[in-house]
Coordinates of C-alpha atoms and ligand atoms in Angstrom, one line a residue:
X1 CA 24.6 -20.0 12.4
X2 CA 22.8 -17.0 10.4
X3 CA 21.1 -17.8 7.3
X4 CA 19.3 -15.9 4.8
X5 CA 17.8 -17.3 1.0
X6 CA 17.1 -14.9 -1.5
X7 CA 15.0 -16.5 -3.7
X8 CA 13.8 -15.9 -7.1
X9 CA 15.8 -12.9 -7.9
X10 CA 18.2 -11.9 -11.2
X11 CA 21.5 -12.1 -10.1
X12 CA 23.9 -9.6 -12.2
X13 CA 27.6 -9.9 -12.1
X14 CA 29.8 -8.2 -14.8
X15 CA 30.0 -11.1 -16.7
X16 CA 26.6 -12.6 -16.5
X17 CA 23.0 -12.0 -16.0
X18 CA 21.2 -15.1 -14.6
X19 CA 18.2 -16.4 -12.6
X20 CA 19.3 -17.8 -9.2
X21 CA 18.7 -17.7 -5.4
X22 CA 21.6 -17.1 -3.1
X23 CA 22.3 -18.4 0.3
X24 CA 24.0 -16.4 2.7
X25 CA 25.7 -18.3 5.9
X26 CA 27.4 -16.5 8.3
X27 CA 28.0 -13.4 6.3
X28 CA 29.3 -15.0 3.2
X29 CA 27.8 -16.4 -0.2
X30 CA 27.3 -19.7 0.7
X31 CA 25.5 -20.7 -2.7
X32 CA 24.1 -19.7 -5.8
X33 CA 21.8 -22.2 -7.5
X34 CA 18.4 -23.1 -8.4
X35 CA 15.6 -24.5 -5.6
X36 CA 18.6 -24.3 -2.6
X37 CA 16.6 -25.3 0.2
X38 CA 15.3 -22.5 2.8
X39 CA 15.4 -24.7 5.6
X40 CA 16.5 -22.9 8.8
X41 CA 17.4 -19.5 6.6
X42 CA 15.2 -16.2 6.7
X43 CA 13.9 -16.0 3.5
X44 CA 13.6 -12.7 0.9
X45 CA 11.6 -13.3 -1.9
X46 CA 13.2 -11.1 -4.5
X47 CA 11.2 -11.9 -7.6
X48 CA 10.9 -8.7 -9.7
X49 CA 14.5 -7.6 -8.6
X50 CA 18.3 -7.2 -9.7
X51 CA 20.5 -8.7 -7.2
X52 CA 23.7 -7.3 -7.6
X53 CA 27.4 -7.1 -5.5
X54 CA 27.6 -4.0 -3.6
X55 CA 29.3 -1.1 -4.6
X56 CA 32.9 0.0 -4.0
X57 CA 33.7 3.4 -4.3
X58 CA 37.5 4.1 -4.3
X59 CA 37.6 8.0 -3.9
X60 CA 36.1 9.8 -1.1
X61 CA 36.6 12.1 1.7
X62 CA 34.9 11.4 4.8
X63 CA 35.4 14.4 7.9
X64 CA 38.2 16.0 5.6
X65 CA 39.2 18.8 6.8
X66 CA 39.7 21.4 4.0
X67 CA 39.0 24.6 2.4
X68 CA 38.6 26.1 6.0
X69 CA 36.1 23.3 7.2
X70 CA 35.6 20.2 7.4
X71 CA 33.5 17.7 5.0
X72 CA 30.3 17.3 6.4
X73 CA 29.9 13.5 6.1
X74 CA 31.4 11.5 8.8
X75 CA 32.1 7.4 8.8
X76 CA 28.4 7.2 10.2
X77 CA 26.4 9.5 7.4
X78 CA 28.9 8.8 4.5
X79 CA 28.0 5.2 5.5
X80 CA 24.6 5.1 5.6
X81 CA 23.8 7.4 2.4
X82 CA 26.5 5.2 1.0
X83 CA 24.0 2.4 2.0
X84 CA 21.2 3.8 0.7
X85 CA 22.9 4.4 -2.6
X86 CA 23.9 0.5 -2.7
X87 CA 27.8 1.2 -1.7
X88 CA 28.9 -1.0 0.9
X89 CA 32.4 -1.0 0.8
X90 CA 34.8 2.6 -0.3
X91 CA 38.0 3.5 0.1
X92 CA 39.0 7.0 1.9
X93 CA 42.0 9.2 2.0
X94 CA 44.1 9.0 5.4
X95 CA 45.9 13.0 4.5
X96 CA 49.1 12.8 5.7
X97 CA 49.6 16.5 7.2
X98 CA 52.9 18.4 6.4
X99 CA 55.9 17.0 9.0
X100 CA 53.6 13.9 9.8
X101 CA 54.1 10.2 9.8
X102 CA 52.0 7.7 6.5
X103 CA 51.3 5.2 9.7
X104 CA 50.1 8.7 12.0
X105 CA 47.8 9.4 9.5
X106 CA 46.2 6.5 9.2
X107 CA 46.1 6.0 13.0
X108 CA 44.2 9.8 12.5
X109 CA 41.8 7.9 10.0
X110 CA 41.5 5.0 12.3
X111 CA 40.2 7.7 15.2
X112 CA 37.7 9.1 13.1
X113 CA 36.2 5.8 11.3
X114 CA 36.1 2.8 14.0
X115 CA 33.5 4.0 16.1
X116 CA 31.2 5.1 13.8
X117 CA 31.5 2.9 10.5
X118 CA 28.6 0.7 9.4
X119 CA 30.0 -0.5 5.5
X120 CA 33.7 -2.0 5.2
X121 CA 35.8 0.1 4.1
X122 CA 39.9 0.7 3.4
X123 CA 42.2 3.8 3.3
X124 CA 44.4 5.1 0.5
X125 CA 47.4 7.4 1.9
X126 CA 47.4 10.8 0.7
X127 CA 51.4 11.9 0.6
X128 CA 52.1 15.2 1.0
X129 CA 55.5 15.5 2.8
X130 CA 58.2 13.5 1.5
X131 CA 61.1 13.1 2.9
X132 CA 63.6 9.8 3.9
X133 CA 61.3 8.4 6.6
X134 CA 58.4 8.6 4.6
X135 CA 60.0 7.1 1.9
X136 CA 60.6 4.0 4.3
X137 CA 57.5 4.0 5.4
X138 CA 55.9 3.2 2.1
X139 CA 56.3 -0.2 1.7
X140 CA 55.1 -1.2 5.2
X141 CA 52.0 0.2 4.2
X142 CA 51.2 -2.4 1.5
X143 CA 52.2 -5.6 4.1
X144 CA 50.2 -3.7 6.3
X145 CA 47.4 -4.1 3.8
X146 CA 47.3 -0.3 2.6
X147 CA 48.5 -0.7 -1.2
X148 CA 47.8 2.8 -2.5
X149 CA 49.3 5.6 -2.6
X150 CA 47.7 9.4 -4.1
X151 CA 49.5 12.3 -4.8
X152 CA 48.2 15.9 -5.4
X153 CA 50.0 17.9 -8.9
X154 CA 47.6 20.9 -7.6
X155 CA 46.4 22.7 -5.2
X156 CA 49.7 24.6 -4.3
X157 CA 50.8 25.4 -1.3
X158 CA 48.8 23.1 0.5
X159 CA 48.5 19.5 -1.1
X160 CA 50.6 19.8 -4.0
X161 CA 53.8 18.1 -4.4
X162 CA 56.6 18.6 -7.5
X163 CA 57.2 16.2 -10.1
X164 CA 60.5 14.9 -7.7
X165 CA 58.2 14.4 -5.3
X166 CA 55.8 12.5 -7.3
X167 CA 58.5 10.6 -9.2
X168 CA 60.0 8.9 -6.3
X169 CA 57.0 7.6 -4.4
X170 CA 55.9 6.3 -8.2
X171 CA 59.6 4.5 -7.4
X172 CA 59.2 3.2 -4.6
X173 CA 55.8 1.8 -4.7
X174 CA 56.3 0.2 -8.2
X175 CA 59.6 -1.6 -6.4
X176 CA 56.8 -2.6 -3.8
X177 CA 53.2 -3.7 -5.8
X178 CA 51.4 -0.7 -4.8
X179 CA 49.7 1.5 -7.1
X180 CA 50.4 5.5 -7.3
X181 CA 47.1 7.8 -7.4
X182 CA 47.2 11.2 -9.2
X183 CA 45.0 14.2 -8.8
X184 CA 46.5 15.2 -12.4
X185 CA 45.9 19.1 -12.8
X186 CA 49.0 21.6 -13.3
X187 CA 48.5 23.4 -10.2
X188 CA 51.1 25.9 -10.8
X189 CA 49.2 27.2 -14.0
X190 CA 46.4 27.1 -11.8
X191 CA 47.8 29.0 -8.9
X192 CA 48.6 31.7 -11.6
X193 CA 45.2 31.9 -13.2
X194 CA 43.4 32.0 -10.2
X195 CA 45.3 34.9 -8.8
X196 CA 44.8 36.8 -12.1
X197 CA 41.3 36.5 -12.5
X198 CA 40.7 37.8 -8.6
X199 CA 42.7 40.7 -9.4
X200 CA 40.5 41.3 -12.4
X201 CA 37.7 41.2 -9.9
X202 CA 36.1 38.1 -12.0
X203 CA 34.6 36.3 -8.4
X204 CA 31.4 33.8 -10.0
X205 CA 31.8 30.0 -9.4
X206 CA 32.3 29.8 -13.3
X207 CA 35.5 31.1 -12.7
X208 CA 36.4 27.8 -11.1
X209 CA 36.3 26.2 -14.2
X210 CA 38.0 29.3 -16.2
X211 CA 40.6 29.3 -14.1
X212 CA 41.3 25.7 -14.1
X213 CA 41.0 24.2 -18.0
X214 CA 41.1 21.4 -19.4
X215 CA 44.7 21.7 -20.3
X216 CA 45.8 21.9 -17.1
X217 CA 44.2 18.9 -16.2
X218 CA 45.2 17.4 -20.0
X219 CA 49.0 18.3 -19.5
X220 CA 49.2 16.9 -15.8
X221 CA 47.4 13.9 -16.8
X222 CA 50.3 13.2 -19.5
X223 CA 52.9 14.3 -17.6
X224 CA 52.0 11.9 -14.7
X225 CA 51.6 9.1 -17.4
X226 CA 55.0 9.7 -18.8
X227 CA 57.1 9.7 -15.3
X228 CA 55.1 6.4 -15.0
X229 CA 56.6 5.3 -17.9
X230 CA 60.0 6.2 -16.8
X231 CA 59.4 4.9 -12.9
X232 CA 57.9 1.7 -14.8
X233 CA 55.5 1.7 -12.3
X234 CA 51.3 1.9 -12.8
X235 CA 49.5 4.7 -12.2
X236 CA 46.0 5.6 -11.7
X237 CA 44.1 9.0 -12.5
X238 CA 41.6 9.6 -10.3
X239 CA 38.4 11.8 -11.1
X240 CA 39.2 12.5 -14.8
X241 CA 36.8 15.4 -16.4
X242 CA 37.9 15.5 -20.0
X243 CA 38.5 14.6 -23.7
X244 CA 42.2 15.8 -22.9
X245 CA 43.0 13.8 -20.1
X246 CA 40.7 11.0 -21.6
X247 CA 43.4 10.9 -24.9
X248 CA 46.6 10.7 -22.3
X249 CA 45.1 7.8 -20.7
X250 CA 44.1 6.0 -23.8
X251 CA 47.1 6.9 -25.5
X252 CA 49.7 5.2 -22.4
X253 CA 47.4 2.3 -22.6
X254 CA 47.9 1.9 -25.9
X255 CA 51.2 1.9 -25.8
X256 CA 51.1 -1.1 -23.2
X257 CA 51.4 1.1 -19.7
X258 CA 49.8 0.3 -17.1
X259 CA 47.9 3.3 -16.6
X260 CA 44.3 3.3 -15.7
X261 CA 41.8 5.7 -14.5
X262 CA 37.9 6.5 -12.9
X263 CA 36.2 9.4 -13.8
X264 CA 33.4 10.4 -11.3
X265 CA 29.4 10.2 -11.6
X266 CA 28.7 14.3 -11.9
X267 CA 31.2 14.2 -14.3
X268 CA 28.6 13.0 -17.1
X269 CA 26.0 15.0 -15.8
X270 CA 27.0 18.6 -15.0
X271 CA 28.4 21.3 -16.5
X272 CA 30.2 25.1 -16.4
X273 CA 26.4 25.9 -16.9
X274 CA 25.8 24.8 -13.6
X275 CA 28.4 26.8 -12.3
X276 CA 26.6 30.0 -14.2
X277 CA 23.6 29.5 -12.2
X278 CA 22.8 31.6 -9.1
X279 CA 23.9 28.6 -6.8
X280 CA 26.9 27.7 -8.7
X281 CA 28.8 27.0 -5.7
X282 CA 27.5 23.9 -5.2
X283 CA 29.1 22.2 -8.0
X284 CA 32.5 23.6 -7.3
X285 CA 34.4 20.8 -6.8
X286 CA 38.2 20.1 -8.9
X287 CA 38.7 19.5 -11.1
X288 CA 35.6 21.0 -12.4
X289 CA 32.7 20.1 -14.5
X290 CA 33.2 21.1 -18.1
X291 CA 31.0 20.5 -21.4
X292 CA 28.9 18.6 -22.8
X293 CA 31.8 17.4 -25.1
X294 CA 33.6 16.0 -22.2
X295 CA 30.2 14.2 -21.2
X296 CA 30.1 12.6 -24.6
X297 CA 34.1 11.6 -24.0
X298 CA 33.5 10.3 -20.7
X299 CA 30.4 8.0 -21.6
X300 CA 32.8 6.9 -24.5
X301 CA 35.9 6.1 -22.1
X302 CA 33.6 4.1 -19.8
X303 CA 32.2 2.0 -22.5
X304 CA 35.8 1.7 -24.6
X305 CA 38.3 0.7 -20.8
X306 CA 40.0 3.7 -21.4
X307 CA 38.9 4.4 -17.5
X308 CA 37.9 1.3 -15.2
X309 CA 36.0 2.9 -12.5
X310 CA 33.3 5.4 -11.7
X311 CA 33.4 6.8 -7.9
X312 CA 32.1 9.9 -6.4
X313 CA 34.9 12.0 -5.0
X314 CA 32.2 12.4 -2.3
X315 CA 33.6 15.8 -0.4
X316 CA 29.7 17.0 0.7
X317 CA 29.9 20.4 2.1
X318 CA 26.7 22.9 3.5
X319 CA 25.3 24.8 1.0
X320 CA 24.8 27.3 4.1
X321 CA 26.5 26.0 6.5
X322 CA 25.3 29.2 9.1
X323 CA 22.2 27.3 9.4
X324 CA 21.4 24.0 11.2
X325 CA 20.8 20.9 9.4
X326 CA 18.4 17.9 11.2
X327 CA 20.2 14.6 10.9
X328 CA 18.4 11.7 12.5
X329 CA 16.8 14.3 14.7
X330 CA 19.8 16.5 15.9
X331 CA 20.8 19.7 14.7
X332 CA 24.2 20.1 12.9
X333 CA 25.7 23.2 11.7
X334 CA 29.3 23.1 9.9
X335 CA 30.7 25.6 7.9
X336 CA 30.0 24.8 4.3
X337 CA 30.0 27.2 0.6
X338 CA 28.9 30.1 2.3
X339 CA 32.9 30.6 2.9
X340 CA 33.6 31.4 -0.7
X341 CA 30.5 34.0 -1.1
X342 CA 32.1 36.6 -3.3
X343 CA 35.5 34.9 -4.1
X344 CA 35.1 31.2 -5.9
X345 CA 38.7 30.6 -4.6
X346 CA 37.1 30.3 -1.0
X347 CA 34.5 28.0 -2.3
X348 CA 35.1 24.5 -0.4
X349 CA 35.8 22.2 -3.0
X350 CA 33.8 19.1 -3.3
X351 CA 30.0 17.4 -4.0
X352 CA 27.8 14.9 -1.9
X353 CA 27.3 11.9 -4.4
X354 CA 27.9 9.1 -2.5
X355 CA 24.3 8.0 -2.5
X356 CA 23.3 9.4 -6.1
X357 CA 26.3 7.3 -7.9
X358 CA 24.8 4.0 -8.8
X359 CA 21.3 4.8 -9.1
X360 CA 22.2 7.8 -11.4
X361 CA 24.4 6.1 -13.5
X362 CA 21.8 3.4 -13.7
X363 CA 19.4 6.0 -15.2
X364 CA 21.2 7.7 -17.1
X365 CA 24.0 4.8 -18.8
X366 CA 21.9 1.9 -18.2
X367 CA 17.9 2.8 -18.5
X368 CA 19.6 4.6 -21.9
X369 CA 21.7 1.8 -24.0
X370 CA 25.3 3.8 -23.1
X371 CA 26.2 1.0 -21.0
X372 CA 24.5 -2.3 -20.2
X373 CA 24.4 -3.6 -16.2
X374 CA 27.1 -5.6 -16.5
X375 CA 29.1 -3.1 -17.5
X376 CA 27.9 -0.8 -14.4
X377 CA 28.4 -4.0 -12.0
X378 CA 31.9 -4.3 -12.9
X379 CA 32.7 -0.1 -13.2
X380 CA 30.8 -0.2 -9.4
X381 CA 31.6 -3.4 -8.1
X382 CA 34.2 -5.1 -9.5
X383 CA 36.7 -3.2 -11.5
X384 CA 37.8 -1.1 -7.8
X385 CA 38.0 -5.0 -5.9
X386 CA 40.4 -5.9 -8.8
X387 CA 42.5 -3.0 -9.3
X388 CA 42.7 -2.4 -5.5
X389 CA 43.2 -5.9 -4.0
X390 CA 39.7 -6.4 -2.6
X391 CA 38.9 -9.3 -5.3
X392 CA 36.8 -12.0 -5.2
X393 CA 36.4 -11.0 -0.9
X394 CA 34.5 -7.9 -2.3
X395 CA 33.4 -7.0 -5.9
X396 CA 31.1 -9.8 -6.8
X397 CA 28.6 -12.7 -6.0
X398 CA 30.5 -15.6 -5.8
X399 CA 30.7 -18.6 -3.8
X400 CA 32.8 -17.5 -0.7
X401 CA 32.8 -14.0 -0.6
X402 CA 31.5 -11.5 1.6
X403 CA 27.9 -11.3 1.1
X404 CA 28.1 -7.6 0.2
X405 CA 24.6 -8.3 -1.5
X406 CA 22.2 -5.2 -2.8
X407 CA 18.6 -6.1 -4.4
X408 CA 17.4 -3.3 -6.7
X409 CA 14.1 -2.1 -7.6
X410 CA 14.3 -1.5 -11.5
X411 CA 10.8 -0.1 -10.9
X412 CA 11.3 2.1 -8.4
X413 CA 10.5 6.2 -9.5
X414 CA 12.6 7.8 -6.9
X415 CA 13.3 11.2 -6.9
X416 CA 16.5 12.3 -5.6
X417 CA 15.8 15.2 -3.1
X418 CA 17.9 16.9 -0.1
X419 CA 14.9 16.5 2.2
X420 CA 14.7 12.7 1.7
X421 CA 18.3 11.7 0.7
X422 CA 20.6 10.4 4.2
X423 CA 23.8 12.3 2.7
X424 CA 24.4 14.8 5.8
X425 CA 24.3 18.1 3.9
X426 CA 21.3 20.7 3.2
X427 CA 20.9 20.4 -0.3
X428 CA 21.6 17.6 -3.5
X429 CA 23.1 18.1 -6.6
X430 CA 20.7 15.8 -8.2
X431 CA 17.8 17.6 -6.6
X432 CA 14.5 16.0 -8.4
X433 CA 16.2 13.8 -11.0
X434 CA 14.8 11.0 -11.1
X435 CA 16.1 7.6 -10.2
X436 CA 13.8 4.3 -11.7
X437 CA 16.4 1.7 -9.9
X438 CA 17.3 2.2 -6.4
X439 CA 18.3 -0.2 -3.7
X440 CA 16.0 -2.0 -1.3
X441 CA 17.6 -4.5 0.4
X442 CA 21.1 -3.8 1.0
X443 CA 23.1 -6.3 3.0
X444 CA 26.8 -6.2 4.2
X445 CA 28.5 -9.3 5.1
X446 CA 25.0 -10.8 5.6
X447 CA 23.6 -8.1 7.8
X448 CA 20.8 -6.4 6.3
X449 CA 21.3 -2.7 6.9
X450 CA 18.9 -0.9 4.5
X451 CA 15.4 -2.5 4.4
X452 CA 13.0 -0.3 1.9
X453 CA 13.1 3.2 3.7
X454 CA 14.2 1.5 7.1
X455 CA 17.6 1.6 8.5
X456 CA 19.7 -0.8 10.4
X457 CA 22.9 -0.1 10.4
X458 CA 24.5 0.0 13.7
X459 CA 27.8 2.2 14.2
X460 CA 30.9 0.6 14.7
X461 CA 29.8 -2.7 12.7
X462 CA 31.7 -1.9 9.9
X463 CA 35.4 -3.1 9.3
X464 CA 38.6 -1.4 8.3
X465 CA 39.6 -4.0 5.8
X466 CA 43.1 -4.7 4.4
X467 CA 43.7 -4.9 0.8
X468 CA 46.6 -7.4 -1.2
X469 CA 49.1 -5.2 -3.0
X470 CA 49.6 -6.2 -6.5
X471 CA 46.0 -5.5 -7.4
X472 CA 44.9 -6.3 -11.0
X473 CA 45.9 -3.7 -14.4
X474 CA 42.7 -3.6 -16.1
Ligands
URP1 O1 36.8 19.1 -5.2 C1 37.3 18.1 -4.8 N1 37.6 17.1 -5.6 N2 37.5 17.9 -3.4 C2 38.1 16.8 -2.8 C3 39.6 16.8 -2.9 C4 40.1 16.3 -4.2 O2 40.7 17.0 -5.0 O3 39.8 15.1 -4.5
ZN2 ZN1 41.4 15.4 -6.2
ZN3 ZN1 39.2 13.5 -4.0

């Protein structure tokens, strides 16, 4: 029997904030109380820090192949910066490729993650091919403990699929408890916009954002909100950017859908500027970051439930991807931003952040009164175990669950930098802000992976674990 007492620390949960020690036995919560005794445990003195659950992330993309490469995390280095950051369980995509089977791309997923993951972690299926089969297929998925479904309105002529498409898997998984996933952006408008502006020669990385406004992402956000409505079946918007598609969500909510969404941690803190800058490319991702009007909209949506959840989107590519990159003393070289040098419609879409999420959002919502830590336990932690059938196993400290258990340094003056983060790409988007929380102890299921600036994980540890359909509508 494994034991380990953490003693004297806060706890935090999203509902309280409290003085406790918490026994761990055999890679669950075993207690949480006063004086538990230490006898036979390894103990961790953790007077002085937060003890929180561990992170969920819901939205990334490990080893995705796209935009001509292929995202430069894999289930190893997405899992330990995701450690690091104090995520220990996410969720990925399994991309269903065009003529392909839901259950072949999740056996894909399987191939990539089972050797080499250290966190837990679950799929979501990405549908891009519907047809009869498919269809069929669905509902096995959520028995088979895969509840989630995401569909892409953009990117046309690869991921996108029509409003047909889109209707009838909101159908069938509504019939079935599973929840439908939108990337809501009109991608036909897009499509349209982008070719006009390469035509006009107009090539910068702010013409990512030009050609992809907030209308776009506005209009698709309704629009997938109202054939939720008509499927009577919930929907969640994933990665939401703006004051536009911020008012569609709040305003199906409000009229008593079930319709929630997660906006992602760069979305509060970046900008078109950042696109304007000389290096612009590394904060094309989509949809993209817009003003500091949206910030203010986002930070309000958080704090008023209009969206439930902040992830990452974590889709890391090089910088300059024709140089090699040391990772845990091996050189690594994969084609990264470099591809869309002159023409922002090559650019690779997608930002590292699966490390920077909590600790920034602890900075910058909690260290400044726009959200308390309760509120970022349960837009971390809980909210995703809820809405995505992980809850009370993951999400929380309570008796009985997996200890998923992260102590956090509120005094720690970190400094986010490419040449300290663990995120497998050359360069950080939060390069030199700084971070006064960050993780030092981070255990999953008991096992203590991250210990100060030391790392433990061991590849392969991590499980693929199913989810209940019929999450939660929060
Ligand atoms: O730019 C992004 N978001 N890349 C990943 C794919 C997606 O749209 O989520
Ligand atoms: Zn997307
Ligand atoms: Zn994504």
């Amino acid at each position: 029997m494994k034991k380990t007492l953490i003693k004297n620390g806060t706890l935090v949960t999203a509902a309280d904030t409290f003085q406790a020690d918490l026994l761990i036995v055999d890679g669950r919560i075993a207690a949480i109380g006063s004086a538990l005794p230490a006898e036979g445990a390894d103990t961790v003195d953790a007077a002085g820090l937060y003890v929180l659950p561990g992170g969920i992330d819901v939205h990334t993309h490990l080893a995705l192949p796209f935009g001509g490469t292929v995202s430069s995390d894999d289930f190893y280095t997405g899992h330990k910066a995701a450690a690091f950051g104090g995520t220990t369980f996410h969720i990925d995509f399994a991309m269903q490729v065009k003529g392909e089977s839901l259950h072949s791309a999740v056996e894909r997923w399987n191939a990539k993650a089972s050797d080499k993951a250290v966190i837990d972690y679950g799929y979501h299926v990405g549908v891009t091919d519907l047809n009869e089969a498919v269809l069929a297929e669905i509902p096995t998925l959520a028995t088979e403990g895969i509840p989630s479904l995401k569909l892409f309105l953009a990117y046309k002529n690869n991921l996108q699929v029509d409003d047909a498409t889109f209707f009838k898997v909101l159908l069938q998984a509504g019939d079935n408890g599973m929840l439908t996933m939108v990337h809501a952006e009109n991608g036909d408008v897009i499509d349209i916009l982008v070719k006009d502006a390469l035509a006009k020669g107009r090539l910068t990385p702010e013409w990512h954002a030009l050609t992809r406004p907030d209308w776009a992402e506005g209009e698709a956000t309704h629009r997938a909100a109202a054939m939720a409505a008509m499927a009577g079946a919930p929907l969640y918007v994933v990665h939401v950017t703006c004051a536009k598609a911020v008012d569609a969500i709040a305003a199906a909510r409000a009229a008593g859908q079930p319709v929630m969404g997660e906006t992602c941690v760069q979305y509060f803190h970046f900008s078109i500027d950042n696109l304007r800058q000389p290096d612009g490319a590394k904060w094309v991702c989509s949809p993209p970051v817009r003003t500091a009007a949206d910030q203010v909209a986002l930070w309000q949506a958080v704090r008023a439930n209009h969206l439930q959840h902040v992830s990452t989107d974590h889709c890391p590519f090089f910088m300059d991807g024709t140089k090699d990159l040391i990772y845990e003393g091996q050189p690594v070289r994969i084609a990264g931003k470099e591809l869309g040098a002159g023409d922002f419609s090559k650019v690779p879409n997608g930002v590292p952040a699966i490390e920077n999420r909590m600790p920034m959002l602890w900075a910058t919502g909690v260290n400044t009164g726009k959200i308390s830590l309760n509120r970022l336990v349960e837009l971390c932690c809980t909210n995703p175990a809820r809405i995505f059938g992980l809850y009370p196993q993951k999400g929380t400290l309570a008796v009985g669950a997996d200890a998923d258990v992260v102590l956090w340094d509120p005094k720690a003056n970190h400094v986010f930098s490419a040449a300290t983060h663990h995120m497998r790409t050359d360069y950080d988007i939060y390069e030199g802000w700084a971070a006064p929380a960050m993780p030092v102890k981070v255990f999953r299921r008991g096992e203590l992976l991250v210990d100060g600036a030391e790392w433990h994980g061991r590849p392969g540890s991590g499980r693929w674990t199913p989810r209940k359909a019929h999450g939660e509508v929060l």
